[in-house]
Amino acid sequence: MGRKLLLEKAHIENIRSYEVYRKEGGYRSVEKALKTLTPDQVTDEVKKSGLRGRGGAGFPTGMKWSFLTKPEGVPRYLVVNADESEPGTFKDRYLMEFIPHLLIEGMVTSSYALGSNRSYIYIRGEYAWIAHILEQAIEEAHQHGWLGKNILGSGFDCNIYVQRGAGAYICGEETALLESLEGKRGNPRIKPPFPAVKGLWGCPTAVNNVETIAALVPIINEGGEEYAKIGMGKSTGTKLISACGNINKPGVYEIDMTISVEEFIYSDEYCGGIPQGKKLKACIPGGSSVPILPANLLLKTAKGEARMMNYESLADGGFATGSMMGSGGFIVMDDTQCVVKHTYTLARFYRHESCGQCSPCREGTGWMEKILWNLETGKGRSGDIDLLWDIQRKIEGNTICPLGDAAAWPVAAAIRHFRDEFEWHVTHPEEAQKRNYGLAHYADPLSVSVA
Amino acid sequence: MADEIKKAPAPLKVTIDNITVEVPAGTTILKAARQIGGEVTPPAMCYYSKLEGSGGKCRTCLVEVAAGSTADPRPMPKLVASCRTNVMDGMVVKNITSERVQEARAGVVEFLLLNHPLDCPVCDQAGECHLQDLGYQHGKEGTRYQFERRTFEKEDIGPKIQLHMNRCILCYRCTYVADQLTDCRVHGVLDRGDHANISTHISKAIDSNFSGNMIDVCPVGALTDKTFRFKNRVWFTKPVDAHRDCPECCGKVTLWQRGDEVLRVTARKDEWGEIQSYDGKPGWICNTCRFEKKAAADWVIEGPTVVNRHSVISQGHYQGMQMPKETIQDVMSGLNPRLLMDIHDISEVNKIELSQLPGAATSANYKNESTKSE
Amino acid sequence: MKPSFTNEQLQEVQRLVSRYPQGREKSALIPVLHLAQNTFGGWLSTETMDYVATLLQIKPIEVYEVASFYSMFNLNPVGKHVLEVCQTGPCMLNGSDSIVDYIYERLGIRPGETTPDGQFTLKTVECLGACGYAPMLQLGEHYKEHLTKEKIDALIESCIAKSAALN
Ligand SMILES: Cc1cc2nc3c(=O)[nH]c(=O)nc-3n(C[C@H](O)[C@H](O)[C@H](O)COP(=O)(O)O)c2cc1C
Ligand code: SF4
Ligand code: SF4
Ligand code: FES
Ligand code: FES
C-alpha cells in the first residue's frame, strides 16, 4: 500500500472542521515555516522536494517561484488555480470538499514564501458549495490566528479570498484565469510577459494548482529531502489521480508514483478492474487533452517495459507511442466503447471552450467537431480522416495558448492509434449506427488480475 | 559617459530571411521586418502599431526563429507571432525562407476564410481588403469546408457606420480604437469561441467624434462607411491627398473622388495599410472630416495619393482608365487570383457567382444583388 | 420593474468589492453577476446588466462582454428549475445520452428547451468535474450524481413540490 500524504486523514470524521483538523496535526507546517524558516528557505525546501506542478504542465514549482520578480513597493500575489475543468479531472474538488484546511494551510505557507498578503482561490463557478466550504475554513483559520495581521507574531499579514468563475474551461489557463479574476473575459494573454513578472493587476503573481499548494504541507512538515525520497526519478511525492469511465471503483486515489498502470487499473486498492467482465480497450491517462492509448501501449511501453503511473513513464515513447501524466484525469474505456464518438465529444468540448481569440483555434475546433459528427453519424467521407489530421496539425503550436494543442492532440492520437475504427465508420456508415467497432487488435492481451 | 551608454543601448542585430538589420532594443520582429520591407515582411491582420495591446490574435504573422540570440542560439520550438515577439541580439528569423511558416500561414488563411462570406463582389472593401490580398498570396485553391458558413444577425450601429459581422475576422482593432480614441466604448466582443462577435448588444449607435477611425483600421469590410456604400468600387475612384484646417483632428485625409465628386473621405494610409503618422503622432481623423465634408470645396487638394501598398487598389489611380478585361487578374500582376473564383464555384452558400458576371466589376453590376443581400 | 438590490445585498456587493485593492472594483464583476442572476429570476436582462454596470461604475458593454462569455450566465429567461446534464466523454461513457432521452420522455423537452409551464429548462453542458460519479446533472447550486431513471423521477417530483410550496 502506497504512502498517502494528502488524503491520509480525509476520511476522519469532521476533518472539515478546524478543531478536528488541528487535533490531527493541522497547521503544524505554518508554525514551522513562519517560526523557523525565512521565505527563501521555504522556497528552497520546495526546490529540494522536486515538486512538480499538479495542474497539468508538471513544471517544477520551486523553480517557478524563484522566477517571481520582487520589485520594491509592488505587491505580489499567489493565486490558486481551482478551476478544474479538464474532462476526467475531479481531484482538486475532492481535496477541497473533504479536507479544505489542507489547502488553506498550504496557502498560508506559500503566501509567506512568495510574500503575498492577498491570496486568491479561483474556483470554477459550478463548484458553488465548495466555495462555501472554503470560505467557512478561511473564517475558522482567521478566528484562530492563521490568517489576518501579524500571523504567529511573525509580522506577516495574509488574507485569502475565494473567487468563483462562471463556466469557462479556458479560465484554467493561468493568464485567462488572471483576466477573469480582474473581472474580464477569460481571454488568455499573450506571453511574455509571464505572470511571474506581470500577473494579477500587472503585479508579479504565482499561479499554482490546488494539489501543488496542498503538497506544501507535507513538504514543510517532513522536509523537502524526505518528500523527494517518495516516488521515482523526477516524479517525487504523491499524486492524486481521479479515475473514471468504465471501471469498478471510480474515484480519487493518492498514489506514490511507483505503481504500474496495470496495477492501478486492476488492483482492488484502486480502480478494481473493468466492470461486467469486459475488456480494456483504451485509456486517456491524464485528462482529456493528453493522447489516448490503446490497451497494449497503455500497459506496456513500446520497448516492452511495464508502464508506470508517473510523469516519465506515461510520457515514454513521446506522442508516437506514449501519453502524459497531465492533470491526473484517468479515463478508461471498455471494449464496447466507440473511440470516434468519444473523440467527437472531446472535440465538441474544445469547440465550446475556445475563447475565440485566435483564428486557428476559433475556426479549427469547430471544423473538427463538425467532421467528427459526420463520421460518427454515418455521413463521413473517405477524405475526412486525412482532413482531420491536417486540421489538427495546423492548429497545434500555432495558437496563443495551449488550448489549441489540447484540442489537437486528442484527435491526432485517436487517429494515430485507431485509424481503422475511423475508416470503418466511413466504410460501414449504417452498421456504425447500430453497433460499435469493438475491440479489434487493441485487445488487452493479458487476462490480468493483480492481487 | 556612463549615463550616455545607458541612454543609448547598443542596437541589436537581427537577420530575417538572410538580410541583417540593426534595430533598437524593444523592437518586434515585425517592425524589424518592416524596416527591411518588401517580401520578407510578414502579413499582419490584427496588429496595428498605433493601437496599444493589438496583435497576437490572427496568427498570420507567424515566423520561425531559427536562432534565439547570440547568447542562446537555440531555435524556438514553436513558430512565434512576429508582431508580439521582441528581437534579441543575433536572432535569426525565417519568414519566406521557411516552409513551416508558409504552411502554417496557408493554414491560418484557410481558417480565416473558412466562415468568411466571400461576398467580395458586393463588399465595399473589395480592392483594399487585407484578407483579399492575403487570400491571393497564401490561399489555396478551393475550399475544403463542406459545411454551411456561420452567419450573424446584421446589426445597425448608427447612421454612419455599417457593421457586417459575417466578414469580421475578430482582430479586435476596432475595440482598441473605441477604448483608446473615444471616451465611451459601446461596442465590443460578445460571446465566445466560434460565436464570438462584434456587437453593441443593444444595437446602440456609436457616436463619438473619432469613432469613424474604426472603419480605417478594420482590415476587412466588416466596418464600412455608410455614406459611401455601393457608390463605387474602390478601384474606379481616384484618391487624392487633401487637407483642411480642422479644430478636432489633423485634417489630413485622402479624398476618394470621381470627377469632382467626393465619394468618401479616409485617413491617409502608409505602405502597411496603417494610418499615417505626422511628427510621430497618428493621423486619426474626426467624424466631421470623414462624414460631413463631402464637397471638393471643403478641401485643399495636394495631389494624387501615392499608393504603394501592393494590393488590388494600386491600379485605381490611373485616370481615364479603360474598363479592364478582367479587373482582378490584371491588378494582381504576377499572382494567381483563382481562389475567390473557385470558392464561389463550389460554394452553395453565396448567391452571387463571380465567374458568371460578364466583364469587370462596377457598382452597377452588383446593385441589384447587393440590395437583395443587404 | 427596474432591478434593484436590497440593502443587505448592497452590503454583500460592498463586501465583494472590498476583497480587491483600491481601484480594482471591476474584479467583483463576476461575483456580482452571480448575485444578480440569483436575485433577478435566474437570468441577466439588459436592465440587470446595466444596473450592475452602474453599481461597479463600469461601462455597460464591459458587463455584456463578460456576461456573454461565461456559460453559467443566462442572457435569456429560463425555467424555474434548470437541469444541466453533462455530456462530455467520461459522462457519455456512462450513459449520459440516455439521461437526456429520459428527461425528454418525462418532460417533453430537448436540450435548450423549456416546458410550456415555465417550470423546467433542459441544458446540456460540458464536463462539470464529476466524471467519476457519472452520469450527473447540475440543478441550481447542487450536483446530482450517479443518476438513474428513479433518481430523475424523484428529482422532478421534488422540484414540482418545491414550486407548489412557493405558490
Ligand atoms: C486550457 C488550459 C486549462 C487549464 N486548466 C487548469 C485547471 O483547471 N487547473 C489547473 O490547476 N491548471 C490548469 N491549467 C494549467 C495552468 O495554466 C497552469 O499551468 C497551472 O495552474 C500551474 O500550476 P502548477 O504549476 O501548480 O501546476 C490549464 C492550462 C490550459 C492551457
Ligand atoms: S488557443 Fe483557443 S483558447 Fe487559447 S487563446 Fe487561442 S482561441 Fe483562445
Ligand atoms: S469589425 Fe473589423 S476591426 Fe472590428 S474586430 Fe472585426 S475585423 Fe477587426
Ligand atoms: S498580426 Fe501578429 S498575430 Fe495578427
Ligand atoms: S465528463 Fe461529465 S462531469 Fe466530467
PDB file of C-alpha atoms in Angstrom, chain A residues 77 87-90 93 118 120 124-129 132 135 161-168 171 180-187 201 244-246 250 331-333 337 341-342 345 348-349 352, chain C residues 15 18-22 24 26-31 34 38 62 64-66 68-73 87-90 92-94 97 125-133 138 141-143 145-146:
ATOM      1  CA  TYR A  77       0.145  37.626  -5.384  1.00  0.00           C
ATOM      2  CA  PRO A  87     -12.671  16.342 -18.577  1.00  0.00           C
ATOM      3  CA  GLY A  88     -11.735  13.393 -16.420  1.00  0.00           C
ATOM      4  CA  THR A  89     -10.318  15.543 -13.639  1.00  0.00           C
ATOM      5  CA  PHE A  90     -12.039  15.937 -10.264  1.00  0.00           C
ATOM      6  CA  ARG A  93     -12.684  19.134  -5.850  1.00  0.00           C
ATOM      7  CA  ARG A 118      -3.621  38.887  -0.505  1.00  0.00           C
ATOM      8  CA  TYR A 120      -6.924  34.243  -4.066  1.00  0.00           C
ATOM      9  CA  ARG A 124     -14.818  27.102 -11.106  1.00  0.00           C
ATOM     10  CA  GLY A 125     -18.266  28.643 -10.781  1.00  0.00           C
ATOM     11  CA  GLU A 126     -20.110  25.341 -10.742  1.00  0.00           C
ATOM     12  CA  TYR A 127     -18.355  24.292  -7.517  1.00  0.00           C
ATOM     13  CA  ALA A 128     -20.576  26.717  -5.604  1.00  0.00           C
ATOM     14  CA  TRP A 129     -20.924  24.604  -2.480  1.00  0.00           C
ATOM     15  CA  HIS A 132     -18.849  27.937   0.744  1.00  0.00           C
ATOM     16  CA  GLU A 135     -14.995  30.337   2.958  1.00  0.00           C
ATOM     17  CA  TYR A 161     -10.328  35.226  -0.763  1.00  0.00           C
ATOM     18  CA  VAL A 162     -12.387  32.806  -2.800  1.00  0.00           C
ATOM     19  CA  GLN A 163     -13.432  33.921  -6.264  1.00  0.00           C
ATOM     20  CA  ARG A 164     -15.940  31.893  -8.246  1.00  0.00           C
ATOM     21  CA  GLY A 165     -15.690  31.701 -12.018  1.00  0.00           C
ATOM     22  CA  ALA A 166     -18.797  31.295 -14.106  1.00  0.00           C
ATOM     23  CA  GLY A 167     -18.330  28.427 -16.505  1.00  0.00           C
ATOM     24  CA  ALA A 168     -15.285  28.547 -18.782  1.00  0.00           C
ATOM     25  CA  CYS A 171     -10.071  30.156 -17.199  1.00  0.00           C
ATOM     26  CA  SER A 180     -11.207  36.566 -15.249  1.00  0.00           C
ATOM     27  CA  LEU A 181     -10.140  37.438 -11.729  1.00  0.00           C
ATOM     28  CA  GLU A 182      -9.800  41.015 -12.908  1.00  0.00           C
ATOM     29  CA  GLY A 183     -13.438  40.919 -13.994  1.00  0.00           C
ATOM     30  CA  LYS A 184     -12.858  40.449 -17.695  1.00  0.00           C
ATOM     31  CA  ARG A 185     -13.482  37.892 -20.386  1.00  0.00           C
ATOM     32  CA  GLY A 186     -11.279  34.837 -19.997  1.00  0.00           C
ATOM     33  CA  ASN A 187      -9.036  35.605 -22.948  1.00  0.00           C
ATOM     34  CA  TRP A 201      -3.239  43.695 -11.937  1.00  0.00           C
ATOM     35  CA  CYS A 244     -13.402   7.463 -14.185  1.00  0.00           C
ATOM     36  CA  GLY A 245     -15.002   5.795 -17.161  1.00  0.00           C
ATOM     37  CA  ASN A 246     -15.542   2.057 -17.289  1.00  0.00           C
ATOM     38  CA  PRO A 250     -14.200   5.326  -9.931  1.00  0.00           C
ATOM     39  CA  ILE A 331     -10.386   7.896 -18.295  1.00  0.00           C
ATOM     40  CA  VAL A 332     -10.852   4.196 -19.010  1.00  0.00           C
ATOM     41  CA  MET A 333     -12.812   2.777 -21.952  1.00  0.00           C
ATOM     42  CA  GLN A 337     -16.981   1.908 -26.361  1.00  0.00           C
ATOM     43  CA  LYS A 341     -17.794   9.054 -30.543  1.00  0.00           C
ATOM     44  CA  HIS A 342     -15.609   9.745 -27.554  1.00  0.00           C
ATOM     45  CA  THR A 345     -17.454  14.640 -27.516  1.00  0.00           C
ATOM     46  CA  ARG A 348     -17.219  19.419 -29.062  1.00  0.00           C
ATOM     47  CA  PHE A 349     -15.878  20.256 -25.632  1.00  0.00           C
ATOM     48  CA  HIS A 352     -17.344  25.010 -26.772  1.00  0.00           C
TER      49      HIS A 352
ATOM     50  CA  ARG C  15     -18.080  43.054   0.864  1.00  0.00           C
ATOM     51  CA  SER C  18     -13.581  45.107  -0.556  1.00  0.00           C
ATOM     52  CA  ARG C  19     -11.728  41.901  -1.418  1.00  0.00           C
ATOM     53  CA  TYR C  20      -9.655  43.704  -4.046  1.00  0.00           C
ATOM     54  CA  PRO C  21      -7.178  46.539  -3.780  1.00  0.00           C
ATOM     55  CA  GLN C  22      -8.370  50.092  -4.290  1.00  0.00           C
ATOM     56  CA  ARG C  24      -9.768  47.210  -8.785  1.00  0.00           C
ATOM     57  CA  LYS C  26     -14.167  45.711 -11.568  1.00  0.00           C
ATOM     58  CA  SER C  27     -12.808  42.418 -10.267  1.00  0.00           C
ATOM     59  CA  ALA C  28     -16.080  41.982  -8.395  1.00  0.00           C
ATOM     60  CA  LEU C  29     -17.998  41.800 -11.655  1.00  0.00           C
ATOM     61  CA  ILE C  30     -18.399  38.027 -11.887  1.00  0.00           C
ATOM     62  CA  PRO C  31     -19.394  37.551  -8.227  1.00  0.00           C
ATOM     63  CA  HIS C  34     -23.866  35.650  -9.845  1.00  0.00           C
ATOM     64  CA  ASN C  38     -29.812  34.571  -8.424  1.00  0.00           C
ATOM     65  CA  GLU C  62     -17.909  45.663 -20.242  1.00  0.00           C
ATOM     66  CA  TYR C  64     -22.235  42.481 -21.672  1.00  0.00           C
ATOM     67  CA  GLU C  65     -18.846  41.256 -22.828  1.00  0.00           C
ATOM     68  CA  VAL C  66     -18.240  39.336 -19.635  1.00  0.00           C
ATOM     69  CA  SER C  68     -21.893  36.631 -22.650  1.00  0.00           C
ATOM     70  CA  PHE C  69     -18.509  34.914 -22.270  1.00  0.00           C
ATOM     71  CA  TYR C  70     -19.320  32.646 -19.340  1.00  0.00           C
ATOM     72  CA  SER C  71     -21.647  29.725 -19.825  1.00  0.00           C
ATOM     73  CA  MET C  72     -23.258  29.958 -16.374  1.00  0.00           C
ATOM     74  CA  PHE C  73     -24.843  33.287 -17.146  1.00  0.00           C
ATOM     75  CA  GLN C  87     -22.483  15.099 -21.831  1.00  0.00           C
ATOM     76  CA  THR C  88     -18.704  15.135 -22.185  1.00  0.00           C
ATOM     77  CA  GLY C  89     -16.641  11.973 -22.802  1.00  0.00           C
ATOM     78  CA  PRO C  90     -16.488  10.376 -19.350  1.00  0.00           C
ATOM     79  CA  MET C  92     -21.028   9.774 -22.198  1.00  0.00           C
ATOM     80  CA  LEU C  93     -19.163   6.527 -21.428  1.00  0.00           C
ATOM     81  CA  ASN C  94     -21.517   6.070 -18.517  1.00  0.00           C
ATOM     82  CA  ASP C  97     -27.269  10.199 -23.585  1.00  0.00           C
ATOM     83  CA  VAL C 125     -23.260  21.204 -20.561  1.00  0.00           C
ATOM     84  CA  GLU C 126     -19.637  20.186 -20.770  1.00  0.00           C
ATOM     85  CA  CYS C 127     -17.654  18.441 -18.019  1.00  0.00           C
ATOM     86  CA  LEU C 128     -18.574  19.652 -14.549  1.00  0.00           C
ATOM     87  CA  GLY C 129     -15.802  17.855 -12.676  1.00  0.00           C
ATOM     88  CA  ALA C 130     -17.891  14.939 -11.506  1.00  0.00           C
ATOM     89  CA  CYS C 131     -16.704  12.424 -14.075  1.00  0.00           C
ATOM     90  CA  GLY C 132     -16.219   9.662 -11.518  1.00  0.00           C
ATOM     91  CA  TYR C 133     -19.805   9.985 -10.356  1.00  0.00           C
ATOM     92  CA  GLN C 138     -26.457  20.170 -12.065  1.00  0.00           C
ATOM     93  CA  GLU C 141     -26.037  25.085  -6.993  1.00  0.00           C
ATOM     94  CA  HIS C 142     -26.186  21.333  -6.498  1.00  0.00           C
ATOM     95  CA  TYR C 143     -24.781  18.307  -8.272  1.00  0.00           C
ATOM     96  CA  GLU C 145     -24.682  12.273  -9.344  1.00  0.00           C
ATOM     97  CA  HIS C 146     -24.883   8.559 -10.207  1.00  0.00           C
TER      98      HIS C 146
END
